[in-house]
Amino acid sequence: MTVSEPLIRVESLVKHYGGRRSLMDRLAGRPAISIRALNGVSFTVARGETLGLIGESGCGKSTLGRAVLRLHEPTAGRVTFDGADVTALSPAELKAMRRDMQIIFQDPYASLNPRRTVAEIVGLPLKLHNLAKSGREARDKVAAIMERVGLKAAHLDRYPHQFSGGQRQRIGIARALISNPRFIVCDEPVSALDVSIQAQIIKLLIELKRELGLTYLFVSHDISVIGYLSDRVAVMYLGEIVEMGPVERVLQSPRHPYTQSLLSAVPDVDSPGLRKRVKLTGDLPSPQAPPPGCKFHTRCPLAVERCRTDVPVVRTVGEGHTAACHFAEELVQG
Amino acid sequence: MSAVSDPATASPAASLFRRNLATFAENRLAVASAAILLGFVVMAVFAPWIAPQDPNETDLFRRLQPPAWMPGGEWAYLLGCDALGRDIFSRIIYGARISIFIGTVVVAVATVIGILAGLAAGYLRGWVDTLISRLIDILLGFPYLIFAIGLMAMMGPGLVNIILALVYKEWVIPARVVRGETLAVRELEYVEAARALGASRFHIMIREIMPNVLSAVLVVATIRMADVIILEASLSFLGLGVQPPTASWGSMVADGRAFILEAWWVSTFPGLAILTLVLVINVASQGLRDAFDPRFHE
């Protein structure tokens, strides 16, 4: 399928939180608590591609984005960026690599330091990686990137609280872009914004991608956003990818009951009432004690005895389209 | 949001500061306290020019001379004289130097140590946090004054030793505040953003986190100043503080203890000075906290 090596290759990535008890925990008799946020996640992102990552809150999609960048140290597994093993980098090598891999955060209020001016915030990568020879040059670069993301260069010396949510998100984008990265994790970059502003930011992200040849891992819980800007989609449930494939295939003919239920929850304006509503019952099980067998069986409308014991293998159900369900081949939504 | 469209002339940090200052100015009690506090500071700084007498000059003819308005008093010796015939008013003026100097230095040194320890514990976590937090717990287990008395007994009296004895425990308070604030701030996305950009731990602690915990710790520092002044007075009262003949309010109260019935003024006036200074510091810092720490708004 791919001619060249993908930019990002993630292999069996595992992230467990907790589990290690400190001396005080042992003395106090506290048991080890381990939260399994990621359970062997594998995928690739080709150069210039946008991989949309979708799932409920708590399914591990934000953890995945951060583990790929090693903002959260993965427990096991491997991430390669352009052939280099990110998980094996020394701190100094990792720092150098941060120029190439950036992240845009969800909350435009929490992601900017309230005590720093925009020039300081956006110019930080230049300082950390010595990308500007002088303060003058740094300022010019910051001003240029500010205008590129649709902000006034004259607002350089303002503080974050003087900007609106959408403008703050543009500042966050400018900060991520100033070191000329090739890969950007967008962690729900529009979820905290008003709908009217969401569209502007999405448009900006698409423009920037085209212009600068960026590769995105786009995390969201909003199917319409993912559907609009992704080339491929990965659906996550309880720390695992349950379905992955080209966006039109996954959204038009989903093969995993979880994807089907997610899609049926989206209100259909064109043909209301025509689509079968697949209702999910219950809550997301605790990632501390995930259910055995297929993790989705506790909420799956199609679950049978086998699902409670056998872990479904990932199967190919079409061109680049995979699903982890015992019945993926039969599940064609009609 | 409206601030974006209009060209603000003042820098935003200054405008926030000015807004807080305006809140403070509305609190009349706090402003009055701040004014009296300023009076104490001026008194301490210009003591040699303000004091009518030499604070250490003894005059046995004026032994236990009553205040000016009482029979036997003199206006040149406004608040009377102590058992050695020294002018109490002048000694109170000079004593303000000791109280304010020790209060300021102890709190300043303790705050710097506390900020660094709190940042390290709260951001680095792990064994650094365990070490610092256990040390804090242990120090908190000792009653403050007993701890200081023990240290003074070991080190011997003297100005530098008082400061050391108080700093040994005082840093714990800002350290706890900073650690708590740091634990909250380290989880914010802008700290993660700095890490994603490749910032070092030192950069994150000093440049990203510290500015955001500073206001809380400065408010605490002003409140602590009052307690430290009382502790210094207590040590001096017990004879473990600055050594005679240097005037300290605590030792002046102690000097008058033997004559409290026949010459009440010897202990009472320095005692009132301690009371007033501590009271105005507390009221002023309350006002400061209300105005500058957003969590106390409403």
XYZ file of C-alpha atoms in Angstrom:
632
model
C 0.000 0.000 0.000
C 2.698 2.455 0.950
C 5.481 3.197 -1.443
C 7.802 4.873 1.046
C 8.332 4.327 4.739
C 5.579 6.075 6.750
C 6.616 9.151 8.743
C 5.253 7.719 11.981
C 5.190 4.056 12.840
C 3.738 2.984 16.167
C 4.182 -0.636 17.203
C 2.394 -2.313 20.118
C 2.456 0.817 22.231
C 1.531 0.185 25.864
C 1.020 2.755 28.584
C 0.074 1.755 32.103
C -0.224 4.351 34.821
C 0.618 3.634 38.422
C 1.433 0.081 39.408
C 4.603 1.092 41.182
C 4.182 1.542 44.892
C 6.391 3.894 46.849
C 7.820 2.953 50.226
C 5.069 4.973 51.912
C 2.372 3.129 49.947
C 3.829 -0.186 51.056
C 3.997 0.904 54.683
C 0.445 2.168 54.546
C -0.649 -1.064 52.889
C -2.060 0.609 49.804
C -2.502 -1.829 46.910
C -0.903 -1.209 43.553
C -3.325 0.443 41.163
C -2.583 0.131 37.504
C -4.564 1.962 34.864
C -4.183 0.449 31.440
C -4.506 3.484 29.215
C -2.978 1.901 26.111
C -2.904 -1.807 25.353
C -0.703 -2.572 22.385
C -1.669 0.082 19.885
C -0.150 -0.111 16.384
C -0.616 2.186 13.409
C 1.268 4.216 10.860
C 0.873 7.726 9.539
C 2.139 8.386 6.017
C 3.860 11.618 5.047
C 1.362 14.380 4.442
C -1.481 12.283 5.801
C -3.988 13.122 8.524
C -4.900 10.211 10.764
C -8.038 10.933 12.751
C -8.235 9.291 16.153
C -11.702 9.007 17.609
C -13.226 7.597 20.774
C -15.082 8.422 23.976
C -13.427 10.420 26.707
C -11.240 8.134 28.770
C -10.537 5.708 25.929
C -6.865 6.672 25.830
C -6.753 8.786 22.687
C -5.068 11.791 24.345
C -2.644 9.436 26.105
C -1.801 7.924 22.739
C -0.993 11.355 21.277
C 1.254 12.167 24.206
C 2.924 8.752 24.300
C 3.832 9.071 20.616
C 5.645 12.328 21.454
C 7.084 10.771 24.615
C 5.442 13.460 26.708
C 4.213 10.469 28.637
C 6.835 7.755 28.698
C 5.387 4.596 27.084
C 5.506 1.460 29.234
C 6.330 -0.740 26.231
C 6.277 -0.654 22.457
C 8.049 1.387 19.852
C 7.512 4.662 18.031
C 9.617 5.479 14.988
C 9.721 8.893 13.387
C 11.161 8.964 9.880
C 13.027 5.747 10.630
C 14.455 6.907 13.989
C 13.371 5.061 17.130
C 11.828 7.815 19.265
C 11.398 5.501 22.248
C 15.162 4.863 22.374
C 16.349 8.479 22.168
C 18.549 9.994 24.867
C 17.228 13.167 26.536
C 19.486 15.354 24.360
C 18.443 13.583 21.155
C 14.807 13.792 22.224
C 15.126 17.528 22.759
C 16.523 17.950 19.250
C 13.705 15.825 17.838
C 11.054 18.006 19.537
C 11.648 20.574 16.786
C 10.185 18.101 14.329
C 7.239 16.817 16.373
C 4.827 19.236 17.951
C 1.478 19.275 19.681
C -1.532 21.589 19.690
C -3.567 21.382 22.867
C -7.264 21.272 23.577
C -7.660 24.046 26.114
C -6.545 27.411 24.719
C -6.772 28.842 28.233
C -4.610 26.298 30.050
C -2.072 25.849 27.275
C -0.652 29.393 27.383
C 1.293 30.613 30.415
C -0.730 33.582 31.763
C 2.443 35.381 32.890
C 4.223 35.379 29.535
C 3.675 37.657 26.571
C 2.724 36.224 23.226
C 6.212 37.035 21.913
C 7.736 34.981 24.725
C 5.291 32.102 24.322
C 5.574 31.786 20.563
C 9.307 32.567 20.576
C 10.161 29.930 23.198
C 11.044 27.187 20.672
C 13.459 29.590 18.933
C 15.193 30.189 22.228
C 15.281 26.547 23.301
C 16.689 25.329 19.992
C 18.815 28.397 19.166
C 16.891 29.016 15.980
C 17.402 32.785 15.972
C 20.743 34.560 15.998
C 19.439 37.691 17.670
C 16.483 38.961 19.611
C 15.598 41.036 16.571
C 15.524 37.993 14.319
C 13.457 36.038 16.851
C 10.928 38.858 17.021
C 10.687 39.030 13.241
C 10.121 35.296 13.037
C 7.434 35.430 15.714
C 5.746 38.330 13.945
C 5.797 36.447 10.639
C 4.262 33.285 12.078
C 1.658 35.342 13.973
C 0.485 36.895 10.733
C 0.504 33.499 9.041
C -1.975 32.117 11.603
C -4.164 35.182 11.331
C -3.037 37.318 14.266
C -1.725 40.861 14.240
C 2.037 41.194 14.678
C 1.270 44.355 16.653
C -0.179 42.213 19.439
C 3.190 40.627 20.193
C 3.562 42.121 23.633
C 0.122 41.263 24.894
C -0.722 38.650 27.451
C -2.915 35.611 26.733
C -5.853 36.922 28.777
C -6.287 39.751 26.278
C -7.242 37.345 23.513
C -10.386 35.357 22.757
C -10.461 31.550 22.772
C -10.053 31.305 19.007
C -7.174 33.783 18.988
C -5.500 31.893 21.819
C -5.761 28.682 19.824
C -4.052 30.497 16.934
C -1.259 31.455 19.334
C -0.930 27.785 20.302
C -0.742 26.845 16.619
C 1.897 29.526 15.979
C 3.995 28.161 18.842
C 3.753 24.629 17.463
C 4.719 25.750 13.952
C 7.579 28.159 14.554
C 10.270 25.466 14.701
C 9.143 24.075 11.313
C 7.954 20.667 12.538
C 6.958 17.889 10.160
C 4.521 16.091 12.434
C 1.874 17.604 14.695
C -0.392 15.932 17.210
C -3.625 17.918 17.343
C -5.178 16.986 20.686
C -8.820 18.009 20.356
C -7.740 21.441 19.099
C -11.274 22.674 18.466
C -13.296 20.922 21.192
C -13.134 23.873 23.570
C -14.144 26.443 20.948
C -17.464 27.832 19.764
C -18.816 26.108 16.678
C -18.340 29.195 14.475
C -14.714 29.460 15.534
C -14.129 25.714 15.179
C -14.649 26.038 11.440
C -12.051 28.837 11.163
C -9.435 26.880 13.097
C -10.080 23.701 11.096
C -9.743 25.675 7.883
C -6.465 27.151 9.133
C -5.106 23.720 10.072
C -5.976 22.352 6.613
C -4.331 25.331 4.873
C -1.197 25.051 6.971
C -0.962 21.346 6.287
C -1.135 21.875 2.557
C 1.294 24.783 2.555
C 3.896 23.334 4.888
C 3.489 19.656 3.998
C 2.560 18.699 7.556
C 1.458 15.337 8.867
C -1.259 15.299 11.513
C -2.417 12.898 14.169
C -5.783 14.477 14.842
C -7.441 13.451 18.103
C -11.127 14.221 18.539
C -14.373 12.876 19.878
C -16.297 14.698 17.160
C -17.022 12.459 14.180
C -17.964 15.304 11.869
C -14.635 17.081 12.505
C -12.695 13.842 11.974
C -14.689 13.027 8.860
C -14.021 16.465 7.428
C -10.246 16.586 7.680
C -8.912 13.044 8.013
C -7.529 10.783 5.318
C -7.748 7.736 7.550
C -9.556 7.099 10.824
C -8.678 4.989 13.854
C -11.429 4.226 16.371
C -10.309 3.648 19.939
C -12.056 1.810 22.732
C -10.495 1.190 26.167
C -6.915 1.661 25.072
C -7.151 -0.345 21.848
C -7.781 0.495 18.242
C -10.927 -1.450 17.309
C -11.281 -0.250 13.745
C -9.048 1.611 11.321
C -9.232 2.469 7.657
C -9.762 5.119 5.003
C -12.180 7.739 6.241
C -14.944 7.118 3.713
C -14.861 3.356 4.278
C -14.962 3.542 8.051
C -17.670 6.166 8.146
C -19.773 4.709 5.318
C -19.514 1.021 6.145
C -18.216 0.534 9.666
C -17.397 -3.039 10.564
C -17.133 -2.789 14.322
C -20.312 -2.493 16.424
C -18.655 0.255 18.474
C -17.985 2.374 15.397
C -21.543 1.721 14.270
C -22.944 2.942 17.558
C -20.723 6.045 17.474
C -21.916 6.856 13.974
C -25.556 6.264 14.755
C -25.305 8.784 17.575
C -24.584 11.545 15.054
C -27.848 13.248 14.148
C -28.595 12.728 10.482
C -30.044 15.868 8.969
C -30.623 14.454 5.487
C -32.698 11.429 6.362
C -33.894 11.626 9.949
C -35.263 8.422 11.362
C -34.119 6.292 8.482
C -30.859 5.105 9.979
C -30.926 2.325 12.504
C -29.985 3.676 15.925
C -27.525 1.373 17.704
C -27.867 2.271 21.325
C -25.040 1.750 23.776
C -25.952 0.778 27.297
C -23.854 1.354 30.383
C -20.657 3.291 30.868
C -17.119 2.805 29.671
C -15.715 0.009 31.897
C -12.923 0.968 34.269
C -9.499 0.814 32.638
C -8.247 -0.484 35.999
C -10.164 -3.721 35.484
C -10.966 -4.105 31.790
C -13.395 -6.913 30.930
C -11.965 -10.191 29.587
C -12.437 -11.353 26.025
C -13.572 -8.573 23.738
C -13.440 -5.433 25.852
C -16.557 -4.123 24.209
C -18.747 -7.128 25.083
C -20.243 -5.477 28.195
C -21.920 -2.855 26.020
C -22.134 -4.565 22.657
C -25.657 -5.184 21.325
C -24.387 -8.206 19.390
C -22.309 -9.864 22.100
C -22.503 -13.656 22.361
C -20.845 -16.125 24.737
C -17.660 -16.278 22.661
C -17.096 -12.509 23.069
C -16.810 -12.895 26.826
C -13.850 -15.235 26.574
C -12.082 -14.852 23.214
C -10.136 -11.738 22.363
C -11.012 -10.930 18.744
C -8.074 -10.755 16.365
C -7.723 -7.784 14.063
C -8.923 -8.736 10.604
C -8.752 -7.018 7.259
C -12.191 -6.275 5.921
C -11.275 -4.217 2.891
C -8.569 -2.107 1.286
C -6.536 -0.848 4.259
C -9.580 -1.372 6.470
C -9.230 -3.410 9.658
C -11.582 -4.233 12.521
C -11.253 -6.190 15.750
C -14.571 -7.992 16.031
C -15.476 -11.678 15.718
C -18.243 -10.713 13.346
C -16.522 -7.981 11.361
C -16.939 -9.867 8.070
C -20.683 -10.269 8.528
C -21.344 -6.805 9.926
C -22.322 -4.828 6.904
C -24.706 -2.140 7.956
C -27.753 -1.929 5.818
C -12.057 40.199 24.744
C -12.831 43.856 24.246
C -9.252 44.593 25.212
C -8.107 43.081 21.941
C -9.846 45.637 19.781
C -8.879 48.745 21.692
C -5.236 49.766 21.699
C -4.365 49.485 25.355
C -1.751 52.018 26.323
C -0.765 50.511 29.649
C 0.999 47.176 29.712
C -1.514 44.497 30.767
C 0.532 43.237 33.702
C 0.640 46.762 35.079
C -3.095 47.174 34.565
C -3.856 43.993 36.499
C -1.540 45.185 39.234
C -3.277 48.553 39.245
C -6.683 46.927 39.481
C -5.562 44.895 42.476
C -4.043 47.979 44.027
C -7.354 49.807 43.624
C -9.100 46.949 45.449
C -6.566 47.277 48.216
C -7.052 51.055 48.391
C -10.781 50.586 49.005
C -10.025 48.666 52.187
C -9.594 51.619 54.559
C -8.551 49.565 57.546
C -5.817 47.913 55.510
C -4.631 51.247 54.121
C -4.497 52.760 57.621
C -2.542 49.724 58.829
C -0.167 50.005 55.915
C 0.376 53.672 56.776
C 1.194 52.855 60.410
C 3.468 50.050 59.220
C 5.246 52.527 56.975
C 5.596 54.765 60.041
C 7.345 51.932 61.897
C 9.681 51.356 58.967
C 10.549 55.079 58.742
C 11.098 55.082 62.498
C 13.475 52.133 62.221
C 15.422 53.539 59.293
C 15.804 57.055 60.720
C 16.137 56.013 64.358
C 19.304 58.073 65.058
C 17.580 61.253 63.867
C 14.228 60.600 65.531
C 15.268 59.286 68.937
C 15.474 62.161 71.441
C 18.075 60.390 73.612
C 20.906 57.925 73.247
C 19.097 54.585 73.764
C 21.997 53.050 75.663
C 22.931 55.987 77.890
C 22.296 55.071 81.494
C 21.463 57.716 84.106
C 20.965 56.461 87.632
C 19.228 59.685 88.647
C 16.449 58.862 86.211
C 16.038 55.262 87.386
C 12.409 54.179 86.717
C 11.380 57.745 85.946
C 7.651 57.773 85.048
C 6.254 58.913 81.676
C 6.103 62.663 80.948
C 2.424 63.159 81.849
C 2.822 61.616 85.302
C 4.201 63.399 88.349
C 7.997 63.280 88.203
C 8.033 62.871 84.422
C 9.950 64.981 81.897
C 8.921 65.741 78.284
C 12.434 64.931 77.087
C 11.813 61.393 78.353
C 8.334 60.894 76.894
C 7.622 57.328 78.005
C 9.776 57.342 81.117
C 12.972 55.455 81.868
C 13.922 51.882 82.758
C 15.836 50.525 85.749
C 19.115 51.839 84.349
C 17.647 55.269 83.611
C 17.596 54.731 79.817
C 14.937 56.526 77.782
C 12.192 54.008 76.896
C 10.893 56.008 73.933
C 14.331 56.086 72.292
C 14.851 52.404 73.015
C 11.510 51.571 71.390
C 12.549 53.519 68.297
C 15.842 51.642 68.108
C 14.111 48.356 68.956
C 11.954 48.716 65.841
C 15.166 48.239 63.845
C 15.765 44.811 65.359
C 12.169 43.647 64.981
C 11.743 44.819 61.409
C 15.230 43.773 60.318
C 14.907 40.266 61.702
C 11.326 39.905 60.465
C 12.309 40.958 56.948
C 15.540 38.997 56.663
C 14.133 35.780 58.123
C 11.061 35.854 55.920
C 13.077 36.813 52.809
C 15.647 34.049 53.259
C 12.976 31.514 54.225
C 10.878 32.455 51.196
C 13.753 32.022 48.751
C 14.652 28.620 50.245
C 10.985 27.674 50.429
C 10.305 28.550 46.796
C 13.263 26.495 45.557
C 12.481 23.519 47.809
C 8.763 23.669 47.005
C 9.367 23.859 43.247
C 11.800 20.950 43.361
C 9.478 18.809 45.483
C 6.349 19.651 43.531
C 7.794 19.420 40.039
C 10.480 16.746 40.231
C 8.442 14.484 42.571
C 10.033 11.097 43.285
C 12.784 10.868 45.874
C 13.327 14.649 45.896
C 9.724 15.144 46.932
C 9.911 12.344 49.490
C 13.051 13.839 51.020
C 11.760 17.416 51.191
C 8.250 16.475 52.282
C 9.478 14.200 55.088
C 11.865 16.923 56.241
C 8.937 19.347 56.296
C 6.835 16.861 58.281
C 9.629 16.359 60.797
C 10.203 20.096 61.258
C 6.479 20.703 61.633
C 6.483 18.150 64.440
C 8.544 20.457 66.662
C 6.821 23.360 68.404
C 8.310 26.447 66.741
C 9.434 28.334 69.845
C 10.861 25.273 71.608
C 12.779 24.434 68.443
C 14.195 27.959 68.238
C 15.078 27.966 71.949
C 16.937 24.692 71.509
C 18.883 26.011 68.534
C 19.707 29.286 70.310
C 20.901 27.333 73.335
C 23.195 25.330 71.056
C 24.476 28.213 68.930
C 24.524 30.919 71.585
C 22.792 34.297 71.373
C 23.394 36.914 68.701
C 21.704 38.548 65.731
C 22.936 36.115 63.062
C 22.065 33.135 65.225
C 18.501 34.344 65.775
C 18.070 34.659 62.043
C 19.478 31.159 61.483
C 17.402 29.638 64.281
C 14.206 31.057 62.817
C 15.032 30.308 59.159
C 15.666 26.637 60.027
C 11.974 26.179 60.499
C 10.415 29.150 58.754
C 11.257 27.931 55.203
C 8.875 25.032 55.717
C 5.837 27.291 55.433
C 6.544 28.845 52.007
C 7.881 25.457 50.851
C 4.554 23.785 51.599
C 2.608 26.534 49.863
C 4.834 26.425 46.775
C 4.808 22.619 46.625
C 1.018 22.586 46.686
C 0.723 25.270 44.033
C 3.370 23.567 41.906
C 1.517 20.254 42.041
C -1.510 22.028 40.593
C 0.344 24.103 37.998
C 2.558 21.254 36.717
C -0.499 19.488 35.332
C -1.560 22.482 33.242
C -1.130 22.263 29.519
C 1.298 25.144 29.258
C 3.798 23.177 31.309
C 3.274 20.200 29.036
C 3.613 22.553 26.064
C 7.003 23.701 27.352
C 8.081 20.065 27.685
C 6.822 19.326 24.182
C 8.958 22.208 22.917
C 12.029 20.693 24.540
C 12.369 22.899 27.629
C 14.587 21.671 30.459
C 13.237 20.922 33.914
C 15.065 23.972 35.233
C 13.449 26.203 32.625
C 10.013 24.795 33.411
C 10.404 25.268 37.163
C 11.890 28.755 37.100
C 10.357 30.304 33.995
C 6.993 28.595 33.621
C 5.872 27.563 37.107
C 7.517 30.035 39.489
C 5.854 33.211 38.149
C 2.498 31.531 38.678
C 3.068 30.531 42.307
C 4.759 33.760 43.341
C 1.684 35.794 44.274
C 0.455 33.115 46.693
C 3.818 32.816 48.404
C 4.312 36.586 48.693
C 0.982 36.924 50.445
C 2.025 34.177 52.848
C 5.363 35.917 53.411
C 3.735 39.140 54.604
C 1.544 37.241 57.046
C 4.525 35.260 58.349
C 6.438 38.466 59.042
C 4.168 39.148 62.032
C 4.783 35.702 63.513
C 8.532 35.971 63.071
C 8.537 39.323 64.887
C 6.699 37.743 67.815
C 9.175 34.847 67.854
C 12.142 37.217 67.920
C 10.496 39.143 70.768
C 9.895 35.863 72.602
C 13.521 34.784 72.229
C 14.746 38.191 73.362
C 12.334 38.094 76.287
C 13.873 34.793 77.325
C 17.353 36.319 77.082
C 18.270 34.239 74.025
C 17.988 37.049 71.544
C 20.109 40.069 70.749
C 22.455 40.822 73.559
C 22.357 43.839 75.890
C 22.689 46.714 75.695
C 21.163 46.565 72.161
C 17.506 47.469 72.498
C 15.003 44.809 71.474
C 11.314 45.016 72.385
C 11.288 41.511 73.789
C 14.211 42.109 76.122
C 12.710 45.469 77.178
C 9.533 43.689 78.272
C 11.722 41.273 80.212
C 13.682 44.140 81.805
C 10.533 45.613 83.286
C 9.134 42.376 84.602
C 10.641 42.812 88.084
C 9.100 46.278 88.484
C 5.759 45.663 86.817
C 3.831 46.912 89.876
C 5.807 50.040 90.812
C 6.966 50.979 87.248
C 4.439 49.491 84.785
C 5.683 51.656 81.906
C 8.987 49.806 81.545
C 7.278 46.643 80.190
C 4.020 48.065 78.927
C 5.250 50.444 76.214
C 7.535 47.962 74.402
C 4.724 45.395 74.766
C 2.313 47.811 73.102
C 4.858 48.417 70.355
C 4.992 44.658 69.605
C 1.205 44.457 69.682
C 0.749 47.411 67.335
C 3.361 46.322 64.808
C 2.062 42.765 64.637
C -1.530 43.959 64.406
C -0.897 46.374 61.532
C 1.148 43.787 59.638
C -1.678 41.276 59.981
C -4.397 43.692 58.925
C -2.361 45.051 56.013
C -1.457 41.568 54.757
C -5.089 40.462 55.028
C -5.979 43.369 52.782
C -3.148 42.475 50.444
C -4.329 38.901 50.268
C -7.914 39.905 49.590
C -6.818 42.201 46.798
C -4.055 40.185 45.133
C -4.958 36.550 45.537
C -7.829 35.894 43.151
C -8.946 32.829 45.090
C -10.078 35.049 47.925
C -12.184 37.236 45.662
C -15.769 36.920 46.858
